[in-house]
Amino acid sequence: MSKPRYAMTMDTKRCVGCSACVLACFAENEVPEQGFRDWIVFETRGTFPDLHQEIRSERCHHCSESPCVDACPTGASHVGEGGTVLVTPHKCTGCKACIAACPYGARFVHPRGHVEKCTFCLHRVKQGQQPACVEICPTEALLFGDRADGDSALARLLRARKNKTLKPEKGLEPNLFFLE
Ligand code: SF4
Ligand code: SF4
Ligand code: SF4
């Protein structure tokens, strides 16, 4: 069996921008008030009167080619289970090299001095649970799973629905897919 490659899909047709995912993440991961691990983007496209609004719940893209990991001088930023990009707090000096390297703005400095970001809620995944944001979403706009398993619900959804990644020109092979 191939190694797992964790990923998430975000259905832009289902998301209503209610921020339940953001609040669930704050509660689950004790995110400090001035921080964030996920956030909502409202993007309006087109010209009047033909306007279209896309709503996206965004977080770290857990890039397969991760410049944040390459930039980290201490090894605090690293690739963990299922290709998930993680930070080991006690190894982090707070130098912010990873923040400068990330084109998605996915990281922040915790008041304790280390850098923090989305972990795909690995602590929950390891217990057979879904990430907190996925579980709470009232419209089931989020799905977490293993891309490497062709039979997974996530892999099937990616085959069935047109999808995109953000800033593909950066070549980072993101693992957060937006269903259109
Ligand atoms: Fe690193 Fe940013 Fe990619 Fe997350 S989104 S893996 S923090 S470069
Ligand atoms: Fe690494 Fe921390 Fe510096 Fe980021 S802030 S590059 S995680 S040591
Ligand atoms: Fe937050 Fe977990 Fe969702 Fe990442 S997967 S945004 S850490 S709730």
Coordinates of C-alpha atoms and ligand atoms in Angstrom, one line a residue, residues 39 59-69 77 83-87 98-99 101-107 115-118 172-176, ligand 1:
W39 CA -9.8 32.0 7.9
R59 CA -5.7 27.2 6.0
C60 CA -2.2 25.9 5.5
H61 CA -2.0 24.0 2.2
H62 CA 0.4 21.4 3.6
C63 CA 2.4 21.8 0.4
S64 CA 4.3 18.8 -1.0
E65 CA 7.1 21.2 -1.9
S66 CA 7.2 23.3 1.3
P67 CA 9.4 26.3 1.3
C68 CA 8.6 27.0 4.9
V69 CA 10.3 23.7 5.8
S77 CA 9.3 23.2 10.6
G83 CA 3.0 14.6 4.4
T84 CA 1.5 17.1 6.9
V85 CA 3.6 20.2 7.5
L86 CA 4.2 20.8 11.2
V87 CA 6.1 23.0 13.7
C98 CA 9.0 30.3 7.5
I99 CA 6.5 33.2 7.6
A101 CA 8.7 31.8 2.8
C102 CA 5.0 31.0 2.9
P103 CA 3.1 32.6 0.0
Y104 CA -0.3 31.7 1.6
G105 CA 0.0 33.7 4.8
A106 CA -0.7 30.5 6.8
R107 CA 1.5 31.1 9.8
V115 CA 5.3 30.0 15.1
E116 CA 2.1 28.1 14.7
K117 CA -0.3 27.0 11.9
C118 CA -2.9 24.4 10.9
L172 CA 4.4 24.1 -4.3
E173 CA 1.9 21.2 -4.9
P174 CA -0.6 22.3 -2.3
N175 CA -2.9 19.7 -0.7
L176 CA -5.9 22.0 -0.1
Ligands
SF4_1 FE1 4.3 25.9 4.3 FE2 2.6 27.9 3.7 FE3 2.6 25.7 2.2 FE4 1.6 25.7 4.7 S1 0.8 26.8 3.0 S2 3.1 24.1 3.8 S3 3.0 27.1 5.8 S4 4.3 27.1 2.4

